[in-house]
PDB file of C-alpha atoms in Angstrom:
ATOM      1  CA  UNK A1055     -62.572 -13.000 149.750  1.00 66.00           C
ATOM      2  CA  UNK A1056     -58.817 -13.567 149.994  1.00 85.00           C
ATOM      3  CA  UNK A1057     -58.040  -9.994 148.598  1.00 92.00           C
ATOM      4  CA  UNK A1058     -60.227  -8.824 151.262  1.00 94.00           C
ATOM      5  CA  UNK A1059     -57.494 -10.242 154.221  1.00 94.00           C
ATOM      6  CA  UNK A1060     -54.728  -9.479 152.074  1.00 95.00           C
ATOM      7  CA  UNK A1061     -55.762  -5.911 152.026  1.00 96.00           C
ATOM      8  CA  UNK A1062     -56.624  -6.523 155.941  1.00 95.00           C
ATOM      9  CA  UNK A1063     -53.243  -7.595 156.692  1.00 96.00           C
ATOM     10  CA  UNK A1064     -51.771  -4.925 154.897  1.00 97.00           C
ATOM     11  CA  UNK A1065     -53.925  -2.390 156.371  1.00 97.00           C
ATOM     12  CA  UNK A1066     -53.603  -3.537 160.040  1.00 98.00           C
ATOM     13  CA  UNK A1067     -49.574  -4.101 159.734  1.00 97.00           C
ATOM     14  CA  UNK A1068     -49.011  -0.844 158.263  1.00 97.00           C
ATOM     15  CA  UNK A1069     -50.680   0.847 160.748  1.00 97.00           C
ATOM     16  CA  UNK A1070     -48.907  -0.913 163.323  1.00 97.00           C
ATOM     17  CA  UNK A1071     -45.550  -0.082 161.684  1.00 96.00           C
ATOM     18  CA  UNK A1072     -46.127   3.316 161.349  1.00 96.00           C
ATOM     19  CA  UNK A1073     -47.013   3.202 164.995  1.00 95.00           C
ATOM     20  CA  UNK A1074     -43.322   1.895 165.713  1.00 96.00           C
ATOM     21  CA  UNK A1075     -41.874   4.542 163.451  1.00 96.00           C
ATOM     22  CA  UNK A1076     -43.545   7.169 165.401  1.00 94.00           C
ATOM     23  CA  UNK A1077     -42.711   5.710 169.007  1.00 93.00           C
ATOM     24  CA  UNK A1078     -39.233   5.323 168.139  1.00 94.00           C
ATOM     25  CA  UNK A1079     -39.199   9.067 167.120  1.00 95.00           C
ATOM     26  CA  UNK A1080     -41.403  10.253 170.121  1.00 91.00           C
ATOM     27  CA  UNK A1081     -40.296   7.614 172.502  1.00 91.00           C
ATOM     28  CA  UNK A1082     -43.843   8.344 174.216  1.00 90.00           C
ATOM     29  CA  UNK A1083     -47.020   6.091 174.421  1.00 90.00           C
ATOM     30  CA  UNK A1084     -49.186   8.577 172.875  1.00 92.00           C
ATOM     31  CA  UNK A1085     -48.335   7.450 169.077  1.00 91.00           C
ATOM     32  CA  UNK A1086     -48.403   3.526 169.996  1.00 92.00           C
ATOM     33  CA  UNK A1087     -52.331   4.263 171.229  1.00 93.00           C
ATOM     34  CA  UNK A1088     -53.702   7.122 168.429  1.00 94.00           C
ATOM     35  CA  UNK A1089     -52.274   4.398 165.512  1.00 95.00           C
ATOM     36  CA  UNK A1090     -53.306   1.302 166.890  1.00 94.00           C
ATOM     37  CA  UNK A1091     -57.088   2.887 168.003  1.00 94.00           C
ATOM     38  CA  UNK A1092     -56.830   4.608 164.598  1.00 96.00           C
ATOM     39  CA  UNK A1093     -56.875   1.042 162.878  1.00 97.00           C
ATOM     40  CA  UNK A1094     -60.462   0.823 163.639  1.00 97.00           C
ATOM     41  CA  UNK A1095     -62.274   3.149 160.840  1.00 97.00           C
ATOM     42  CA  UNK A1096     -59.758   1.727 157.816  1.00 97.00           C
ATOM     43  CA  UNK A1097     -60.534  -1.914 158.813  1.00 98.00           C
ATOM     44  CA  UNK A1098     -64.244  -1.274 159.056  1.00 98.00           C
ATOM     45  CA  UNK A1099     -64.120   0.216 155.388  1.00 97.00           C
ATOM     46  CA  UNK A1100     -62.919  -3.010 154.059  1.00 97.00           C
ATOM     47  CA  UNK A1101     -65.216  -4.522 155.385  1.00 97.00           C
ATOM     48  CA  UNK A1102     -68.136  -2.815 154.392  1.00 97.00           C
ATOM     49  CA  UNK A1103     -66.580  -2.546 150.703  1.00 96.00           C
ATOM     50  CA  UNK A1104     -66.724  -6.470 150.655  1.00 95.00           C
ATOM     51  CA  UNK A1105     -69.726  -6.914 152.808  1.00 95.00           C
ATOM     52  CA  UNK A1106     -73.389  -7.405 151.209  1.00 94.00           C
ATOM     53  CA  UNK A1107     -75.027  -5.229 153.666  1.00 93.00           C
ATOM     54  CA  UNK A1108     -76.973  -2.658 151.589  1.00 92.00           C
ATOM     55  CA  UNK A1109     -75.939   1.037 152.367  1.00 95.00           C
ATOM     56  CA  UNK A1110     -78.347   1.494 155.180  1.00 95.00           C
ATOM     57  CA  UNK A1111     -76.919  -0.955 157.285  1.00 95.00           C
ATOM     58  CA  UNK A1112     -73.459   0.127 156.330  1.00 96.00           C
ATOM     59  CA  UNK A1113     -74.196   4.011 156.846  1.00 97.00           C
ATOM     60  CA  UNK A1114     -75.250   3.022 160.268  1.00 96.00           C
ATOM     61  CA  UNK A1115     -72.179   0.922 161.042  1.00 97.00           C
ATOM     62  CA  UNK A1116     -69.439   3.362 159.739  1.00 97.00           C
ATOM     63  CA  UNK A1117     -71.527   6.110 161.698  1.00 97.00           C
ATOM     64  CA  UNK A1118     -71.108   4.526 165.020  1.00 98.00           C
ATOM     65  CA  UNK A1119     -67.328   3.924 163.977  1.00 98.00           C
ATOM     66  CA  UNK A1120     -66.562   7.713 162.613  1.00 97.00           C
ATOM     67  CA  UNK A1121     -68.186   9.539 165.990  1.00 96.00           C
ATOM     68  CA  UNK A1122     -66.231   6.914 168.136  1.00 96.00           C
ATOM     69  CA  UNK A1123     -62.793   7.811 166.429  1.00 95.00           C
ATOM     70  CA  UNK A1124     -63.840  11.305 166.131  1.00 95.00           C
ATOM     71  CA  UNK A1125     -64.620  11.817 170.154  1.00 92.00           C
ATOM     72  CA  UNK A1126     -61.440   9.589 170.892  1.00 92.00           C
ATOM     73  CA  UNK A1127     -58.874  11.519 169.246  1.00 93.00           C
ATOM     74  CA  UNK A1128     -60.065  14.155 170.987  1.00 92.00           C
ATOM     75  CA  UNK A1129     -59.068  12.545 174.087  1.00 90.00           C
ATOM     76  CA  UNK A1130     -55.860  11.089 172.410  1.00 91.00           C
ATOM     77  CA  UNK A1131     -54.535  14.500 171.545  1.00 91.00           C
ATOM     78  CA  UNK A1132     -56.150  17.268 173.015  1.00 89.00           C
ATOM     79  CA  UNK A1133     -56.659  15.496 176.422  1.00 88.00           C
ATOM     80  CA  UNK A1134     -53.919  12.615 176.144  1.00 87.00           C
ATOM     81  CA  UNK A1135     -52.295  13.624 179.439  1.00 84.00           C
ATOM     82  CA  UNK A1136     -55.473  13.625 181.310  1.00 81.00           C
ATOM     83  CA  UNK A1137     -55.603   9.780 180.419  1.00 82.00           C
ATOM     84  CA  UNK A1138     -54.118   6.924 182.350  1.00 79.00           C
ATOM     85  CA  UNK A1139     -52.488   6.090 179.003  1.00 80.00           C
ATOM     86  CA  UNK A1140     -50.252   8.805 179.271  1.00 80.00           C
ATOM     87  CA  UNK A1141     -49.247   7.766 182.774  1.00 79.00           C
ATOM     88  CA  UNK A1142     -47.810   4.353 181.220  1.00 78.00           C
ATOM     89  CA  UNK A1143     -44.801   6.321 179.741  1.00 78.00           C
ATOM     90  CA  UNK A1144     -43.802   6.255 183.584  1.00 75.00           C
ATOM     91  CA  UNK A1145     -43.996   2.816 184.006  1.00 76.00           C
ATOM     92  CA  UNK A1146     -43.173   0.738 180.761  1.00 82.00           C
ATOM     93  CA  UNK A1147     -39.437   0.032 179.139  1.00 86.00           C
ATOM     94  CA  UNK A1148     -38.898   1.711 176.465  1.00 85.00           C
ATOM     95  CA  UNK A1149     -38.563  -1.606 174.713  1.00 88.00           C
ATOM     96  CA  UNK A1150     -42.157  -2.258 175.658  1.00 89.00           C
ATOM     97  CA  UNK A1151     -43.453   1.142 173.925  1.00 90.00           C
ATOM     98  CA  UNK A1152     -41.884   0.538 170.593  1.00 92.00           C
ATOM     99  CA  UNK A1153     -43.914  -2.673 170.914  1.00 93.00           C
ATOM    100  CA  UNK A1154     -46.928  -1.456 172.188  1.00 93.00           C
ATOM    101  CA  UNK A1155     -48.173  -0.274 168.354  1.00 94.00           C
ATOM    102  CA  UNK A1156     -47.622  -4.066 167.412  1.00 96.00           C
ATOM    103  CA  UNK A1157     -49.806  -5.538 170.140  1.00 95.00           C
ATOM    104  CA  UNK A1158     -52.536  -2.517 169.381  1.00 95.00           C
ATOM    105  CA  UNK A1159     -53.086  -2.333 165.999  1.00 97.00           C
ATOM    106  CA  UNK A1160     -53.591  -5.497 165.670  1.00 97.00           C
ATOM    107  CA  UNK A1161     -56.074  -6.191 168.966  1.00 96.00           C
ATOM    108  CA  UNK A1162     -58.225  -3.614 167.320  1.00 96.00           C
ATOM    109  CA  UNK A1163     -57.900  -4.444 163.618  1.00 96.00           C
ATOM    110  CA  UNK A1164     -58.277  -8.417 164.223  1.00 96.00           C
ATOM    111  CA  UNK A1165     -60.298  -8.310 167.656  1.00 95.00           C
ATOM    112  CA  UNK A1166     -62.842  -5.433 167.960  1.00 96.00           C
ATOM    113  CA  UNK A1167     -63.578  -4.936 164.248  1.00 96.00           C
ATOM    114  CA  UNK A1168     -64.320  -8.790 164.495  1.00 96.00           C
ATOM    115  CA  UNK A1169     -68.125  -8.342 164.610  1.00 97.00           C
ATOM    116  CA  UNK A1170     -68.174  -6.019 161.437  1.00 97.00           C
ATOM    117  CA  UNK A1171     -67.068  -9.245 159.601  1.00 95.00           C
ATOM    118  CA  UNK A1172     -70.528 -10.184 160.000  1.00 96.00           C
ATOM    119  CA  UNK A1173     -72.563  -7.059 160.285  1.00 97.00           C
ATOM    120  CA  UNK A1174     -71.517  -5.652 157.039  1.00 96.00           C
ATOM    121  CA  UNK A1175     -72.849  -8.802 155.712  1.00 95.00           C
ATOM    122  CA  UNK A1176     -76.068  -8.372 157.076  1.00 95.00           C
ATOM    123  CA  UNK A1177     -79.018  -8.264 154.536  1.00 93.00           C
ATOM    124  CA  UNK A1178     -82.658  -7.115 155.547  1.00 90.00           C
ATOM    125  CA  UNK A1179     -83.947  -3.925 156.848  1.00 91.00           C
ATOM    126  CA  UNK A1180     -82.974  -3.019 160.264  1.00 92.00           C
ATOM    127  CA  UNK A1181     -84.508  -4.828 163.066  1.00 94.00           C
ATOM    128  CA  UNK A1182     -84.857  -4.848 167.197  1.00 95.00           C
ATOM    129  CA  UNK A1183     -80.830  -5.748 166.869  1.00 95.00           C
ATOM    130  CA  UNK A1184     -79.998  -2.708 165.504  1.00 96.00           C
ATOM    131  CA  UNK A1185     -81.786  -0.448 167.768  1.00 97.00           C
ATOM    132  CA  UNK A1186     -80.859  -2.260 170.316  1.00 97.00           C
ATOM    133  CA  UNK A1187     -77.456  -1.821 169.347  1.00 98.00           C
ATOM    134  CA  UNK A1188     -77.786   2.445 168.944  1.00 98.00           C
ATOM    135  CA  UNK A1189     -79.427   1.846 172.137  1.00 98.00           C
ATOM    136  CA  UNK A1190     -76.339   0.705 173.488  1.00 98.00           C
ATOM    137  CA  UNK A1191     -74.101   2.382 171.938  1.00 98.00           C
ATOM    138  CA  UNK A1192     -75.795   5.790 173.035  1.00 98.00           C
ATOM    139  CA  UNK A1193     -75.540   4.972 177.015  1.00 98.00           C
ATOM    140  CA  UNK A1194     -71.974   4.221 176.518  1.00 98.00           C
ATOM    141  CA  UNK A1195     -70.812   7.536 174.643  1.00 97.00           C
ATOM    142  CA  UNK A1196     -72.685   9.015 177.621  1.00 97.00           C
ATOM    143  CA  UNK A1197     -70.721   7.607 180.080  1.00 96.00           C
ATOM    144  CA  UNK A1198     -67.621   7.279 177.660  1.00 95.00           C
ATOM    145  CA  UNK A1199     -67.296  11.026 176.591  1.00 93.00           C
ATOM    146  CA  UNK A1200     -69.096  12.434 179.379  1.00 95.00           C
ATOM    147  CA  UNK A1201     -66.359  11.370 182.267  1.00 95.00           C
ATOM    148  CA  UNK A1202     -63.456  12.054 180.276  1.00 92.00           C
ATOM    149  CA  UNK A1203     -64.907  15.588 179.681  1.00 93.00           C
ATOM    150  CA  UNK A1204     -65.720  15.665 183.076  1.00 94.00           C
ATOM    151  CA  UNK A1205     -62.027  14.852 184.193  1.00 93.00           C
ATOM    152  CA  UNK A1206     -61.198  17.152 181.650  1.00 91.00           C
ATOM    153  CA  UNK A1207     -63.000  20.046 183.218  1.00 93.00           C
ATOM    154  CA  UNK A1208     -61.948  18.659 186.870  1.00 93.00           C
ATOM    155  CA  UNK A1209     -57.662  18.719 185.499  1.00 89.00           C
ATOM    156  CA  UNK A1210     -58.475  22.750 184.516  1.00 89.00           C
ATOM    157  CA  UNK A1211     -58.925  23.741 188.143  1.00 89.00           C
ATOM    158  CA  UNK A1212     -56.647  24.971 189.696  1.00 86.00           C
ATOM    159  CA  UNK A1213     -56.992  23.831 193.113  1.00 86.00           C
ATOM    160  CA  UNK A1214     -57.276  19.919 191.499  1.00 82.00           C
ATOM    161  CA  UNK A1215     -54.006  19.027 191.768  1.00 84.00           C
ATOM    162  CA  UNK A1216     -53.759  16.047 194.608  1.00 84.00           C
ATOM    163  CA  UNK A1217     -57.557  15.566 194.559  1.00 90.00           C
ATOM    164  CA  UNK A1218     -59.717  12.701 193.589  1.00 92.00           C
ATOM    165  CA  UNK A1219     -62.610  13.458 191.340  1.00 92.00           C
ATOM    166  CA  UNK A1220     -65.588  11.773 192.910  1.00 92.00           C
ATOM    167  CA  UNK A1221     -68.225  13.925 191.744  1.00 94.00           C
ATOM    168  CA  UNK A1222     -71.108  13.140 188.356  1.00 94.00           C
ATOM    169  CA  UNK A1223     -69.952  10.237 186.618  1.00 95.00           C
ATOM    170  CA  UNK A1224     -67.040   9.743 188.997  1.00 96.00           C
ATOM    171  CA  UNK A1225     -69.418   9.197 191.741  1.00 95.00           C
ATOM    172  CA  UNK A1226     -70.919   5.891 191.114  1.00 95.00           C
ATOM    173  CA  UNK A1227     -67.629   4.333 189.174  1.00 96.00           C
ATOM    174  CA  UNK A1228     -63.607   4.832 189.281  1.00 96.00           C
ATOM    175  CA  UNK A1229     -64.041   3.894 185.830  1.00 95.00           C
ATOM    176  CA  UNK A1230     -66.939   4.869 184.088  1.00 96.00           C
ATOM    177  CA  UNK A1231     -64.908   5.720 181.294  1.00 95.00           C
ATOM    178  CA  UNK A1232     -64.154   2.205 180.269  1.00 96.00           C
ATOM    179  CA  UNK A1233     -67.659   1.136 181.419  1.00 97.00           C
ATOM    180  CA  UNK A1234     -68.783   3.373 178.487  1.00 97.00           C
ATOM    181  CA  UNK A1235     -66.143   1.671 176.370  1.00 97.00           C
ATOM    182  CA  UNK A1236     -67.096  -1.257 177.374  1.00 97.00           C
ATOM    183  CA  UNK A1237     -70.340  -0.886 176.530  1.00 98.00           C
ATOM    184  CA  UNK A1238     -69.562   0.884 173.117  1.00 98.00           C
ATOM    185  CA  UNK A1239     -68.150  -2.172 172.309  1.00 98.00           C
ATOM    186  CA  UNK A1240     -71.122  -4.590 173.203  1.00 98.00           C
ATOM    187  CA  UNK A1241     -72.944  -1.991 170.432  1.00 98.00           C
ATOM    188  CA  UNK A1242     -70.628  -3.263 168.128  1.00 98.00           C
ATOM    189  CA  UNK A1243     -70.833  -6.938 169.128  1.00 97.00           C
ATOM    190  CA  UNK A1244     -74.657  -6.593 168.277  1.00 97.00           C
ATOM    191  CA  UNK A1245     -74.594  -5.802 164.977  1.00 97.00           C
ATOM    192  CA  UNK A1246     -72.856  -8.440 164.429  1.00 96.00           C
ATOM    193  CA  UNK A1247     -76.432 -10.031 164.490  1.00 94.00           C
ATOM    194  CA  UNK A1248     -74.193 -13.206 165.673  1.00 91.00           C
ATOM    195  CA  UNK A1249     -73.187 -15.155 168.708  1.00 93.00           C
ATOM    196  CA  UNK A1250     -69.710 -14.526 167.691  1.00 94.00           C
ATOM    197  CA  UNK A1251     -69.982 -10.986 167.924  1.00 95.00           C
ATOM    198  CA  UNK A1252     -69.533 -11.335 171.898  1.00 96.00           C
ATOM    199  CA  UNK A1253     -66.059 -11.327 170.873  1.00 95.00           C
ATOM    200  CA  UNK A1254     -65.023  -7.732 170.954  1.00 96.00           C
ATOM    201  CA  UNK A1255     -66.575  -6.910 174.168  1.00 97.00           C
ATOM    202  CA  UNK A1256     -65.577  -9.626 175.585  1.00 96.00           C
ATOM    203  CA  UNK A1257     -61.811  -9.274 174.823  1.00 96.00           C
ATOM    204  CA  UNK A1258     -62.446  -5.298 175.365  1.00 96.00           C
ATOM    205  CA  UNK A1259     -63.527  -5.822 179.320  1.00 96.00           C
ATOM    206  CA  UNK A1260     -60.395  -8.550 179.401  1.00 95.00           C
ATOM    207  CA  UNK A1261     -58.076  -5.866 178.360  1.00 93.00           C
ATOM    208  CA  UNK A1262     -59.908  -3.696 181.227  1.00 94.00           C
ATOM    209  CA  UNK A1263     -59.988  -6.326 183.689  1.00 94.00           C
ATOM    210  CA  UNK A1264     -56.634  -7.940 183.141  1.00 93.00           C
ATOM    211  CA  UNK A1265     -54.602  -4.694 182.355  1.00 89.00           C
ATOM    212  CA  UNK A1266     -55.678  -1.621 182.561  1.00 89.00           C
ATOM    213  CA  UNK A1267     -57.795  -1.154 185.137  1.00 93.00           C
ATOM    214  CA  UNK A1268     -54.966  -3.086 187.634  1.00 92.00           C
ATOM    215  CA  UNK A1269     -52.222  -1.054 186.133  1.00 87.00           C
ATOM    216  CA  UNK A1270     -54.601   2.322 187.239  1.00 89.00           C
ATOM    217  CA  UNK A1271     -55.939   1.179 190.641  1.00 91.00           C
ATOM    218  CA  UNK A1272     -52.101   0.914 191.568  1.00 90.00           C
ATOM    219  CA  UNK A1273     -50.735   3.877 190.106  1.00 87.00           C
ATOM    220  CA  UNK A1274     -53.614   5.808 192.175  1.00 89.00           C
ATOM    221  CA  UNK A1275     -52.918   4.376 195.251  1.00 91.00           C
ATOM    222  CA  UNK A1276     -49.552   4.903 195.198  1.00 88.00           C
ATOM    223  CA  UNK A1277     -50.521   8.346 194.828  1.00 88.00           C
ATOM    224  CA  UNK A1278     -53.467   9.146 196.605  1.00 90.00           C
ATOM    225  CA  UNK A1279     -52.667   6.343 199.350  1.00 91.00           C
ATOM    226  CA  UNK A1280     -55.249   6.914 201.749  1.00 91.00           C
ATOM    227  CA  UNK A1281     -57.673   9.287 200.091  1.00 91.00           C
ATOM    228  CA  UNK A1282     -58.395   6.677 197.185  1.00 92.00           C
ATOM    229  CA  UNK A1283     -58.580   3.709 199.469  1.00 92.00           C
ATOM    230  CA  UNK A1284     -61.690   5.984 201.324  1.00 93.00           C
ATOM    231  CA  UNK A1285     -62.962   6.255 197.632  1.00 93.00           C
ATOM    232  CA  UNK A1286     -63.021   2.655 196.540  1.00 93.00           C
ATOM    233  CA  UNK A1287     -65.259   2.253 199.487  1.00 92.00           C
ATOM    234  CA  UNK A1288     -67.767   4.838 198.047  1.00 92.00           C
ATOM    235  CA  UNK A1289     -67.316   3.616 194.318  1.00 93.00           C
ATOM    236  CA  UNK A1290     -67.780   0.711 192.339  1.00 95.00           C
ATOM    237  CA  UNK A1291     -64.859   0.008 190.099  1.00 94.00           C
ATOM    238  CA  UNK A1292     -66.343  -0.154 187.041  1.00 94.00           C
ATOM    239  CA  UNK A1293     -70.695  -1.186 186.488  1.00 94.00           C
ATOM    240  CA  UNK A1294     -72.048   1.683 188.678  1.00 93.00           C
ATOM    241  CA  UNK A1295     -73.710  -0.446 191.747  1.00 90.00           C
ATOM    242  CA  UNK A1296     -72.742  -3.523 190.615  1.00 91.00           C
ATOM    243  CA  UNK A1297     -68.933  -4.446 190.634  1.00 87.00           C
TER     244      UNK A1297
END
């Protein structure tokens, strides 16, 4: 068990540093978010080399993780500056990118791999919690993928430029993006199979709540001024008809 954290640590700090390398070289906040989300698939391996799940269970877990990493670095790089990610570069110190990597890394390597502590040590066949948890996590790729390629398709027209999208996904939610994250991650917090696995989600919508989603309302007022203040009035901001 304790060369399973030291090879944690190691894993999770390493990624982080080679975030800083690369932000100190790019001096952009792409690198900071592609190493620290990146942390995700190594952690969950060491995990599920330690845990006592059998393979089934394990398959399933590193299958959720592998098409999650796979559809975000699509976003990260082929779509980065379609992302409100990419608009931070325009707002933080540079101080605060080279940093960024740091704080990252380690909020997905400590935080939302948390629940695979317990999940890869899972023993049994699969049960309601694990469909459930597919369940889940299918409705939020829908809503994760399917906005940002949405926006994606919206940012190749050429007439887009100065408009809101407010159409499909966009309709019901100025988020749904990160309500399909959000929800990706409550997938993950089930298969935990454990009360503690509320963790991830739970420090996944504070990140949202707290951070993101603030930093994003205000950078699209400022501007669509007028035009997005008409669309918060149409649009939840995140749950489609709920908040």
């Amino acid at each position: 068990m304790e060369q399973q954290w030291i090879i944690m640590i190691i894993v999770i700090e390493a990624m982080a540093v080679a975030g800083v390398i690369a932000a100190l070289i790019t001096k952009d906040t792409k690198a900071p978010f592609i190493f620290g989300f990146n942390t995700l698939l190594p952690v969950t391996l060491v995990y599920c080399w330690y845990g006592e799940a059998d393979l089934v269970r394990k398959a399933l877990l590193l299958g959720m993780v592998i098409i999650y990493q796979l559809r975000m670095n699509v976003v990260l790089t082929l779509w980065y500056n379609n992302t409100a990610a990419a608009k931070l570069k325009e707002v933080m110190p540079l101080s605060a990118i080279y940093f960024l990597p740091i704080i990252l890394a380690n909020v997905f390597g400590w935080l939302y791999c948390l629940p695979f502590q317990w999940a890869a040590d899972r023993v049994g066949p699969l049960n309601w919690i694990d469909y459930s948890a597919v369940a889940v996590y299918l409705v939020g790729t829908i809503f994760h993928f399917g906005s940002d390629y949405q926006k994606h398709l919206f940012k190749q027209q050429p007439n887009s430029r100065g408009q809101i999208l407010d159409t499909g996904f966009w309709r019901y939610s100025r988020h749904p993006n990160y309500f399909g994250d959000f929800l990706i991650y409550v997938a993950f917090g089930l298969t935990a199979g454990n009360p503690w696995g509320v963790i991830a989600p739970l420090a996944n919508i504070a990140q949202y709540m707290a951070d993101a989603i603030p930093k994003s309302e205000k950078m699209a007022e400022e501007r669509y001024g007028e035009a997005w203040r008409n669309y918060k009035k149409k649009a939840k901001c995140l749950i489609p008809f709920v908040i």
